[in-house]
Coordinates of C-alpha atoms in Angstrom, one line a residue:
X11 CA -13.8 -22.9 -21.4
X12 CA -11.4 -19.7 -21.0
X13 CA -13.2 -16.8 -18.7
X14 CA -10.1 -14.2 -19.8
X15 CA -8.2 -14.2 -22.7
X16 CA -5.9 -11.2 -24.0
X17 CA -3.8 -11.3 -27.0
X18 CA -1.8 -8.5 -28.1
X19 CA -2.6 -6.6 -25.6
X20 CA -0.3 -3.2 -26.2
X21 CA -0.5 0.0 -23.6
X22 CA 0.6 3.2 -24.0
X23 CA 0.7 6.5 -22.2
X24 CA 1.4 9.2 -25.2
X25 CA 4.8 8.1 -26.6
X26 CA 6.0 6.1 -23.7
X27 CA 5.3 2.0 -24.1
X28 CA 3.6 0.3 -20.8
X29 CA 2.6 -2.9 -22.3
X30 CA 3.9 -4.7 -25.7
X31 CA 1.4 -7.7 -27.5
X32 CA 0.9 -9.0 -24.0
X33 CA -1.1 -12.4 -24.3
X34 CA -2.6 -14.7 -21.6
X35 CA -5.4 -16.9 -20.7
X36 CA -7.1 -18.1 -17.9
X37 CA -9.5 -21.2 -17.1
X38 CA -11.6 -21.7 -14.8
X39 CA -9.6 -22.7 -11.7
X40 CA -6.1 -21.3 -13.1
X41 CA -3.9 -19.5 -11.3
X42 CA -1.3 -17.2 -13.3
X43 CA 1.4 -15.1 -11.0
X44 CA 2.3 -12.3 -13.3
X45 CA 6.2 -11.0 -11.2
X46 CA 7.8 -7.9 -12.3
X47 CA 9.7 -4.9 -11.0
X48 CA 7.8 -1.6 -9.8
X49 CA 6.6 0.4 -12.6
X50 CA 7.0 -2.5 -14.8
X51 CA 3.3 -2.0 -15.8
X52 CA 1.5 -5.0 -13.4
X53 CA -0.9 -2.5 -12.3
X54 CA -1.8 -1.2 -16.1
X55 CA -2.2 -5.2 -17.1
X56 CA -4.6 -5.5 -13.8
X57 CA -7.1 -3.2 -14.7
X58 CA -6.9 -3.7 -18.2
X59 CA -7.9 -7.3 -17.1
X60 CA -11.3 -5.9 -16.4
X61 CA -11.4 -3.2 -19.9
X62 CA -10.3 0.1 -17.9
X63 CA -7.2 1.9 -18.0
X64 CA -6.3 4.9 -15.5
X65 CA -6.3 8.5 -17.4
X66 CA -3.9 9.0 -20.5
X67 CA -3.3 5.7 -21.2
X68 CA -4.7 3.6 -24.4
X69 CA -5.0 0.1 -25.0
X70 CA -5.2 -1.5 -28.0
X71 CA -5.1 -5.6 -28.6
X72 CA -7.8 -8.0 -27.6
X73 CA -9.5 -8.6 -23.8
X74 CA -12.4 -11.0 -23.8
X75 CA -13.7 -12.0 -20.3
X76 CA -16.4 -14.9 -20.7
X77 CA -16.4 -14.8 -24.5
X78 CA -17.4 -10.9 -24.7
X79 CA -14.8 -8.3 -25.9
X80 CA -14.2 -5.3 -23.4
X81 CA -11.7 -2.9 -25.1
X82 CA -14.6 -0.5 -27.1
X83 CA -17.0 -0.7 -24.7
X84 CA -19.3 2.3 -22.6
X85 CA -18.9 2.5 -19.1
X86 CA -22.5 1.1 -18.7
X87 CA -21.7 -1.9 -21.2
X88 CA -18.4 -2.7 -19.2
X89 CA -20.2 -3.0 -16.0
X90 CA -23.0 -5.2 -17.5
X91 CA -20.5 -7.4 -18.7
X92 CA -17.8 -7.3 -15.6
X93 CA -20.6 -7.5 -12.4
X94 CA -20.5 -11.0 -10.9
X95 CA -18.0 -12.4 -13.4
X96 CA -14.6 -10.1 -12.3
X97 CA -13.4 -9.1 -9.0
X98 CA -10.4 -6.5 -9.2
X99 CA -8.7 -6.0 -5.7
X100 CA -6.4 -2.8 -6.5
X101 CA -3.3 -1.8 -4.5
X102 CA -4.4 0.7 -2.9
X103 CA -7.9 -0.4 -0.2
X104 CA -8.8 3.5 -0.4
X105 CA -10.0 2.7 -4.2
X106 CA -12.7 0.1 -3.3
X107 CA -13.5 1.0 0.3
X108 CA -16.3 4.2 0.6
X109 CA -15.0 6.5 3.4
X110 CA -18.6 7.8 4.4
X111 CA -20.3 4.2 4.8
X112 CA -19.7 1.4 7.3
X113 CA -18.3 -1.8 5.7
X114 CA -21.1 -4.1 6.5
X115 CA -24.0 -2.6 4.8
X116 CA -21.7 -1.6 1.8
X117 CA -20.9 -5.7 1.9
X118 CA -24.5 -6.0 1.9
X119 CA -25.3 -4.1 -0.9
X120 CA -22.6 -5.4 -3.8
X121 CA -24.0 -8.6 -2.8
X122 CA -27.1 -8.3 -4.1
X123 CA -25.2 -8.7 -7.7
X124 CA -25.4 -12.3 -7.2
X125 CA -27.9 -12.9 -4.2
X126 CA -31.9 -11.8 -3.7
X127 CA -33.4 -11.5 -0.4
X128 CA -31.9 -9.4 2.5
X129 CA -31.3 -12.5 4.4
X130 CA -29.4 -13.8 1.5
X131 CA -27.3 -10.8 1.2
X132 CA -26.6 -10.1 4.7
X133 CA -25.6 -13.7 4.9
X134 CA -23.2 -13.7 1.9
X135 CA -21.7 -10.4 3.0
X136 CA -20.8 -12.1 6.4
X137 CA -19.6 -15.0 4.9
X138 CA -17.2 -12.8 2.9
X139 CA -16.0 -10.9 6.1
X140 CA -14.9 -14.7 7.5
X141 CA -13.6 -15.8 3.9
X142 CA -11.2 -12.4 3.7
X143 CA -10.2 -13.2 7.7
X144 CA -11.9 -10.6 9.2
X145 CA -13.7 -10.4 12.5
X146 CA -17.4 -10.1 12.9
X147 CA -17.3 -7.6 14.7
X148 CA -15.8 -5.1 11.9
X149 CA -19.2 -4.8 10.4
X150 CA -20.3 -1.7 11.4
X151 CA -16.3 0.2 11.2
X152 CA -16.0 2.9 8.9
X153 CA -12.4 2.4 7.0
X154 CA -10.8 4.7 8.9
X155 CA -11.4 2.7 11.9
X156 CA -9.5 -0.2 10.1
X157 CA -5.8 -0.8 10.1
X158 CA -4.1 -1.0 6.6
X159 CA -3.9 -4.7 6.6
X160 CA -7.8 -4.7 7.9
X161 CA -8.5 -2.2 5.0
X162 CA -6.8 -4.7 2.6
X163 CA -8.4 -7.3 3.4
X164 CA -12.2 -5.8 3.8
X165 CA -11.3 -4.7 0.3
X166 CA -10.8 -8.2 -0.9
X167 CA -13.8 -9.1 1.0
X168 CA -15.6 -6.8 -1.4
X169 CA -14.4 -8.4 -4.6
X170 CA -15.3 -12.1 -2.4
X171 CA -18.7 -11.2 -2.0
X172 CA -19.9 -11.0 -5.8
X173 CA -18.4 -14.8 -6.3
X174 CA -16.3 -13.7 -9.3
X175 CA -15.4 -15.7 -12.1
X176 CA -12.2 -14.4 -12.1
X177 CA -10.1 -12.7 -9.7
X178 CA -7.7 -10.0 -10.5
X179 CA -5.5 -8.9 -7.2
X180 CA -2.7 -5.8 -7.7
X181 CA -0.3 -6.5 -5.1
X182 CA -2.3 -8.5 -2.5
X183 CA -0.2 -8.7 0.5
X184 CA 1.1 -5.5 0.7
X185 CA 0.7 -3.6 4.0
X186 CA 0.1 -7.7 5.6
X187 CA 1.7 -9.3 8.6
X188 CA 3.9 -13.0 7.7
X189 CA 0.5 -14.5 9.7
X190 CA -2.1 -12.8 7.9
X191 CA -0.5 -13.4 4.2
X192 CA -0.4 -16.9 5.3
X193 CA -3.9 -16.5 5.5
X194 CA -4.4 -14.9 2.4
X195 CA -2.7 -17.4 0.5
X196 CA -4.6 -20.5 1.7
X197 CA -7.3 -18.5 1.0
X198 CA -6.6 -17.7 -2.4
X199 CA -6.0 -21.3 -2.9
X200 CA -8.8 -22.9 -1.6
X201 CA -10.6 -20.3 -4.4
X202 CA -8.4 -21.6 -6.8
X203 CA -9.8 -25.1 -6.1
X204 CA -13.4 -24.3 -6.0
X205 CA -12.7 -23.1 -9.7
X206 CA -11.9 -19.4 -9.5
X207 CA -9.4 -18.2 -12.1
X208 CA -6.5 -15.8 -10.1
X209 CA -4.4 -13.3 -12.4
X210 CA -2.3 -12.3 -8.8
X211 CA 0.2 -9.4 -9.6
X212 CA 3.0 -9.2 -7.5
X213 CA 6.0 -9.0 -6.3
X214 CA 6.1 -11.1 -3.5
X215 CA 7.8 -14.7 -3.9
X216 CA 6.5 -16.0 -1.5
X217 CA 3.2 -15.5 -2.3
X218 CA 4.1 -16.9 -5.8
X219 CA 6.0 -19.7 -4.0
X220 CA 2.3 -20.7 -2.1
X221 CA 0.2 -21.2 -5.1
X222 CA -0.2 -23.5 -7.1
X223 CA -0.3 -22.5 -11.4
X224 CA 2.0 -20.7 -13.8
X225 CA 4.6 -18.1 -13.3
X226 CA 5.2 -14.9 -15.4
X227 CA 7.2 -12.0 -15.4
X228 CA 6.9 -8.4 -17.2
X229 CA 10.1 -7.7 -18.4
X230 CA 10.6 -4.7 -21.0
X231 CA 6.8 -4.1 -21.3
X232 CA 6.4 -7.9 -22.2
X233 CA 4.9 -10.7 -20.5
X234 CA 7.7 -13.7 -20.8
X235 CA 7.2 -17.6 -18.7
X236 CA 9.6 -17.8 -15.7
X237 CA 10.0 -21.4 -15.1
X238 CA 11.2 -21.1 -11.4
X239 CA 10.4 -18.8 -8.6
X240 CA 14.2 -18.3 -6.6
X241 CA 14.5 -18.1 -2.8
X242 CA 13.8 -15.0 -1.0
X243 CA 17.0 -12.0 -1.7
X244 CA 19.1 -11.3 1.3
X245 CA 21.2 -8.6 1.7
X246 CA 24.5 -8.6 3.2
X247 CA 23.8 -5.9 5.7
X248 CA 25.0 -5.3 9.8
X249 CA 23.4 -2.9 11.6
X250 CA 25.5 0.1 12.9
X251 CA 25.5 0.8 16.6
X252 CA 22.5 3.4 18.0
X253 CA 24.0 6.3 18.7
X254 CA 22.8 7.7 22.7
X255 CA 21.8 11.1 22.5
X256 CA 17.7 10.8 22.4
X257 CA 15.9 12.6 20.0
X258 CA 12.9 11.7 20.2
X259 CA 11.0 10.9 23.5
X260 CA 7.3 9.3 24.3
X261 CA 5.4 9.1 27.7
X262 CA 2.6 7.0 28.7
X263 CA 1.2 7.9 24.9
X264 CA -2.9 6.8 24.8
X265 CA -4.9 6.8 22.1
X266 CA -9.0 6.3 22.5
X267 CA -11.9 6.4 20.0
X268 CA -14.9 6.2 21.9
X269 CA -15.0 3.4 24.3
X270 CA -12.1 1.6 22.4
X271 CA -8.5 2.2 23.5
X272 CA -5.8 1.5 20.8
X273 CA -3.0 2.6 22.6
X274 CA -2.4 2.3 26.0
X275 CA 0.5 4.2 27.9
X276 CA 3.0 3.5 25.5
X277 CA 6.4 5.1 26.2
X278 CA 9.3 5.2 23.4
X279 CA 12.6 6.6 22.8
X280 CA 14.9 7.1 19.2
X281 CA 18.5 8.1 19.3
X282 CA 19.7 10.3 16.9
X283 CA 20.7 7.9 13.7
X284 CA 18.8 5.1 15.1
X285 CA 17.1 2.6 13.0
X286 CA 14.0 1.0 14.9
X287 CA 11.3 -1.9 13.4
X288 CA 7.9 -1.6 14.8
X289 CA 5.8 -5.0 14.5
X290 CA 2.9 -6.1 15.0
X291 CA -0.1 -8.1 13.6
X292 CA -2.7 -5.7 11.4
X293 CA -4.6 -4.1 14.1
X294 CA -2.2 -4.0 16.6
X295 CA -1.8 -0.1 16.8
X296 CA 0.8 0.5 14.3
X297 CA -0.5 3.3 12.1
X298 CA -2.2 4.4 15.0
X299 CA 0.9 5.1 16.9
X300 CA 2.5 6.9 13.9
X301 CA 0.0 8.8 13.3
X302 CA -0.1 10.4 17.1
X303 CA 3.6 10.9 17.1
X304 CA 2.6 12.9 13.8
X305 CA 0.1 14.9 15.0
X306 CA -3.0 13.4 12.6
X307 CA -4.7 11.7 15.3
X308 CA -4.7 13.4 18.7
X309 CA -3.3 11.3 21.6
X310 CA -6.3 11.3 24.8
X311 CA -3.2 11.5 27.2
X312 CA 0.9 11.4 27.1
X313 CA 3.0 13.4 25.7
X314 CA 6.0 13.3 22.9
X315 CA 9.0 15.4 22.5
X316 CA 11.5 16.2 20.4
X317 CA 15.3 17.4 21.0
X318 CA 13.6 18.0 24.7
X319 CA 11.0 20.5 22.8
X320 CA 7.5 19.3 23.9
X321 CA 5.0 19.0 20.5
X322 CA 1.6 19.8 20.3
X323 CA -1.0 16.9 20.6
X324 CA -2.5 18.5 16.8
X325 CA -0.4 18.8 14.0
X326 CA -2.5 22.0 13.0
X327 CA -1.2 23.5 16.1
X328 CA 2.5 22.7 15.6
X329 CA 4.8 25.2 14.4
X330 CA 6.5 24.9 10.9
X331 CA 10.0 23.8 12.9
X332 CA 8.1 21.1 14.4
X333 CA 6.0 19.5 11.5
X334 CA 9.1 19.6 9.8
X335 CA 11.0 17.3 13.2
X336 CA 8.6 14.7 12.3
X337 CA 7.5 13.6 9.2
X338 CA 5.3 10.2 8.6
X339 CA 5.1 8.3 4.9
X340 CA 1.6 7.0 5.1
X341 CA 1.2 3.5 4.0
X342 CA -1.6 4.6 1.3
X343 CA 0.8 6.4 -0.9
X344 CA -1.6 7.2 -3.6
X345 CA -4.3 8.5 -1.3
X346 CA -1.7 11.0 0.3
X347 CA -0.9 12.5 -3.4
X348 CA -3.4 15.5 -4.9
X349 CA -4.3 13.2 -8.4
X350 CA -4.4 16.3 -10.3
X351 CA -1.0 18.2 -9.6
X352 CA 2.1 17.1 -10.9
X353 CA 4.1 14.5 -8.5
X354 CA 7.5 16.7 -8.9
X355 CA 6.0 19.7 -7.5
X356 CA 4.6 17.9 -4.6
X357 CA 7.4 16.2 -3.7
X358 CA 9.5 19.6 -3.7
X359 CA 6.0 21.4 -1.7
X360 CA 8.0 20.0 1.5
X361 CA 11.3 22.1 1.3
X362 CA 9.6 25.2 -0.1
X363 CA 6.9 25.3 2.7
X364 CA 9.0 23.6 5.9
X365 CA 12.6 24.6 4.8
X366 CA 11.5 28.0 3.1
X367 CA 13.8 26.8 -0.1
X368 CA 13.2 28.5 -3.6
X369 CA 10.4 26.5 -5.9
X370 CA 13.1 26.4 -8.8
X371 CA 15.7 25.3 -5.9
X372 CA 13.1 22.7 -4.4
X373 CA 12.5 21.2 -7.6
X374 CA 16.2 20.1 -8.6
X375 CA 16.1 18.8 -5.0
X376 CA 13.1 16.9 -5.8
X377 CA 14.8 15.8 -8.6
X378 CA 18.1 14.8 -7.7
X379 CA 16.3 12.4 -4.4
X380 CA 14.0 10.6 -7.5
X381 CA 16.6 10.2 -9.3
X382 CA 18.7 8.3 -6.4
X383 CA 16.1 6.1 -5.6
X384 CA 15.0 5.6 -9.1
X385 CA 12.0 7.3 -10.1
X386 CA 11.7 10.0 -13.0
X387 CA 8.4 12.1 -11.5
X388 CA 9.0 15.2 -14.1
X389 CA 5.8 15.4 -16.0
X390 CA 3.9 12.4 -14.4
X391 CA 0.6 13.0 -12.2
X392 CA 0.1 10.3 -9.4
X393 CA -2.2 8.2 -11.4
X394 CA 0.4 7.7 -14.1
X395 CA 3.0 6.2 -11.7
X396 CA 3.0 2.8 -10.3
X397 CA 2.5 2.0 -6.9
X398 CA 5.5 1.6 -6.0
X399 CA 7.1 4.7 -7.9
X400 CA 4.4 6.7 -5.4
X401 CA 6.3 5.3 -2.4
X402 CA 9.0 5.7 -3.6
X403 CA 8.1 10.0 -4.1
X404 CA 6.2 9.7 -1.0
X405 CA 9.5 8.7 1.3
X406 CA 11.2 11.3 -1.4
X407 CA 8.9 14.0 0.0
X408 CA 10.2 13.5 3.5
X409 CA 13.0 13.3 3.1
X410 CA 13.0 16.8 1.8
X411 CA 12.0 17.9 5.3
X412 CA 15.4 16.8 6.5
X413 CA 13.1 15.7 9.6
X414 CA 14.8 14.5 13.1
X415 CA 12.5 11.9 13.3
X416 CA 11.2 9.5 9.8
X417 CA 8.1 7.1 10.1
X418 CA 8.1 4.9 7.7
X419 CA 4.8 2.9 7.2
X420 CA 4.9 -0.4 5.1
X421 CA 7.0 2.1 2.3
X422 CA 8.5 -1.5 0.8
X423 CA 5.0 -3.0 0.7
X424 CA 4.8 -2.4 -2.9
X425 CA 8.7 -2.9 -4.0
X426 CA 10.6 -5.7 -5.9
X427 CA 13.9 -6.6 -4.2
X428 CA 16.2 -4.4 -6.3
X429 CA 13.8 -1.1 -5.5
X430 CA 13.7 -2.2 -2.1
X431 CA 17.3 -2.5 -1.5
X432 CA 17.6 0.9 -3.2
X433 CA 15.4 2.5 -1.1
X434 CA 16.8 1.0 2.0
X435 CA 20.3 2.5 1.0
X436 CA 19.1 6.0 0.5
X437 CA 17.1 6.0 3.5
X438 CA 20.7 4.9 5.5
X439 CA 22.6 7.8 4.1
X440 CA 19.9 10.7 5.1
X441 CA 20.2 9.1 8.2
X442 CA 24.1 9.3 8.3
X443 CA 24.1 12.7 7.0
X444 CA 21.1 14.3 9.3
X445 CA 21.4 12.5 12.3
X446 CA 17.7 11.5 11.9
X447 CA 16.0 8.7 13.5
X448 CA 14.0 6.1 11.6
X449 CA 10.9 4.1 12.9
X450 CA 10.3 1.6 10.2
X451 CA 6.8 0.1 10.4
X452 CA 7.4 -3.0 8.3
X453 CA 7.2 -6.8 8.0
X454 CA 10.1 -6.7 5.3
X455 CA 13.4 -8.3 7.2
X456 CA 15.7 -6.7 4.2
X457 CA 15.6 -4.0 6.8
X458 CA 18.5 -4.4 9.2
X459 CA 17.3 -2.5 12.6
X460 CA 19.1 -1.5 15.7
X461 CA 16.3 -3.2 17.2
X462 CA 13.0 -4.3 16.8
X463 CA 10.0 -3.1 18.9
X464 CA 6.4 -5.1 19.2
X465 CA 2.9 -3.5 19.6
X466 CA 0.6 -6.0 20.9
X467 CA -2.9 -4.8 21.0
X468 CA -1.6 -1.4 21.8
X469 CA 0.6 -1.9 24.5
X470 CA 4.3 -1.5 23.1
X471 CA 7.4 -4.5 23.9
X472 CA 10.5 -4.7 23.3

């Protein structure tokens, strides 16, 4: 019996080809790792996987899921025929998860798809909470309270919870510690052999490495077998000495909500030109600590400064020299784009309104930064770029800032090697050229630090 099946499956936004007579098909159990570069059209094969497509694109071809076709279809039809039987985990957590309701309850309620009775429900929906490996006590969190690993993971414990058929997953372990996509993966596997069919789109050997199936790759808008799956890349790469001169400097930094603390006197310092990696399992305080030294969520007590200039606990209340000092790449790259403005003019927003730069000057900036880390942005809106394009215009965007200090939060998460390694290299050079100071939140070890820095349940070691 075959739950998915596409054949000839062509996508295409206007004039530009996505995907060309892509065919696959899944049984129950199978487990198919579709590989391929960002922007190589992984996340237009997910969702076409479940019969949608994101704005401006058409598909055309063949997508039957459990023997009924999906392309043609109302929106009402589609979800008749998808609930219970398809689970789609996108990239991004902030498309599943509902910012105004705790996760628990919304758990609660997409169970009922397959299970009657509040006991029932409540029981499934906890049993999905343990099955994604998250903690009980998570239920009543809003996702904001959640890290972006949590938020990752509570959004696969939404498409868990429904006991699909068939499991679609865009980029699973980005924004994941090494221990919790270990997790993940036996996870995924033990679904596997209790007769779940994964399409898993990724690029992440590793993760292809740990389960078990068929390969793939998407090369030139087709879908062509890859018979092996090569060792992780390495780059040939020696850190540079730290310069001395501090730029940025962090005292006794605390950060409460309520009666939790999630960062607890943490003091920090970053030379001018310095490359630091903050770690850290998901939870630990990560985002949270960019976010403070950014202004977005007020410190309770401590204070940060930059070129001995102290900054305002509120980014509101910061002048335009100092939101410009530090600029933070939030690890939800789509979520931090306005869907219905073109992504060029965004990216060039930054110098116009922090360097006071000419819109028509801005732009060629914006321009000429996408262009060296390989994106073409001109004419796109956020939902026609990939996932990893977006990171790629959201570091762009700060980097227009020429900022002193550059967080960086899980901005490879969504990059093949080659992208990566790009990024890494432009990311070097502004530093060499503007003296700025890099704090790289990342579990990617492509990244060659001047050190490495640990935040262990909020407390910060070296």
């Amino acid at each position: 019996m075959t739950v998915l099946e596409i054949s000839g499956l062509s996508a295409r936004a206007g004039d530009t080809g996505l995907l060309d007579d892509v065919s696959l098909a899944l049984e129950p159990g199978r487990v198919l790792v579709v590989l391929g570069a960002s922007g190589s059209g992984k996340t237009t094969l997910g969702l076409a996987a479940t019969g949608r497509a994101r704005p401006g694109i058409a598909l055309s071809g063949s997508i039957r899921l459990t023997g009924s076709a999906l392309l043609g279809r109302t929106a009402a039809e589609l979800r008749r025929i998808r609930a219970g039987v398809v689970g789609h985990l996108p990239q991004q957590p902030s498309a599943v998860l509902d910012p105004v309701r705790r996760c628990g309850p919304v758990l609660a309620e997409l169970a009922a798809i397959r299970h009657r009775g509040r006991a029932a429900r409540l029981a499934a929906a906890r049993t999905a909470l343990v099955d994604a490996g998250l903690e009980a006590d998570l239920w009543r969190r809003f996702p904001h309270q959640l890290s972006g690993g949590q938020q990752q993971r509570m959004a696969l414990a939404t498409t868990l919870v429904t006991r699909p058929e068939v499991l679609v997953l865009d980029e699973p372990t980005s924004g994941l510690d090494p221990e919790s996509r270990a997790v993940l993966a036996a996870r995924l596997l033990e679904l596997s052999r209790s007769g779940t069919a994964l399409l898993v789109l990724t690029h992440d050997l590793a993760l292809a490495r740990a389960l078990p199936g068929d390969v793939a790759e998407l090369r030139d808008h087709r879908l062509v077998p890859r018979e092996n799956v090569p060792g992780r890349e390495s780059r040939d790469e020696t850190p540079s000495p730290s310069p001395s001169s501090p730029v940025l400097v962090v005292r006794g930094l605390t950060v409460r909500a309520g009666r939790t603390t999630l960062l607890e006197d943490v003091d920090l310092e970053l030379a001018a030109g310095s490359r630091t990696a903050l770690t850290g399992v998901s939870g630990a305080g990560k985002t949270t600590l960019a976010r403070a030294l950014a202004g977005l969520t007020p410190p309770s007590a401590g204070t940060i400064e930059v070129d001995g200039v102290r900054l305002p606990r509120q980014a509101r209340r910061r002048e335009r020299a100092q939101l410009r000092a530090i600029q933070y790449v939030h690890q939800d790259s789509r979520a931090s784009f306005d869907e219905f403005r073109g992504v060029l003019d965004q990216v060039a927003d930054t110098a116009c309104l922090l360097r006071g730069s000419s819109r028509q000057e801005a732009r060629l900036e914006a321009a000429e930064v996408l262009r060296s880390l390989g994106v073409d942005a001109d004419g796109h809106r956020p939902g026609t770029l990939s996932g990893g394009q977006l990171q790629r215009c959201a570091v762009a965007r700060a980097l227009l800032a020429r900022p002193r200090v550059l967080i960086c939060d899980e901005v490879t998460s969504a990059l093949d090697a080659v992208s990566r390694a790009r990024l890494l290299d432009v990311l070097t050079a502004a530093m060499s050229r503007h003296g700025t100071a890099l704090l790289m939140i990342s579990h990617d070890d492509a990244f060659a630090a001047d050190r490495t820095l640990s935040l262990v349940e909020g407390r910060l070691s070296p």
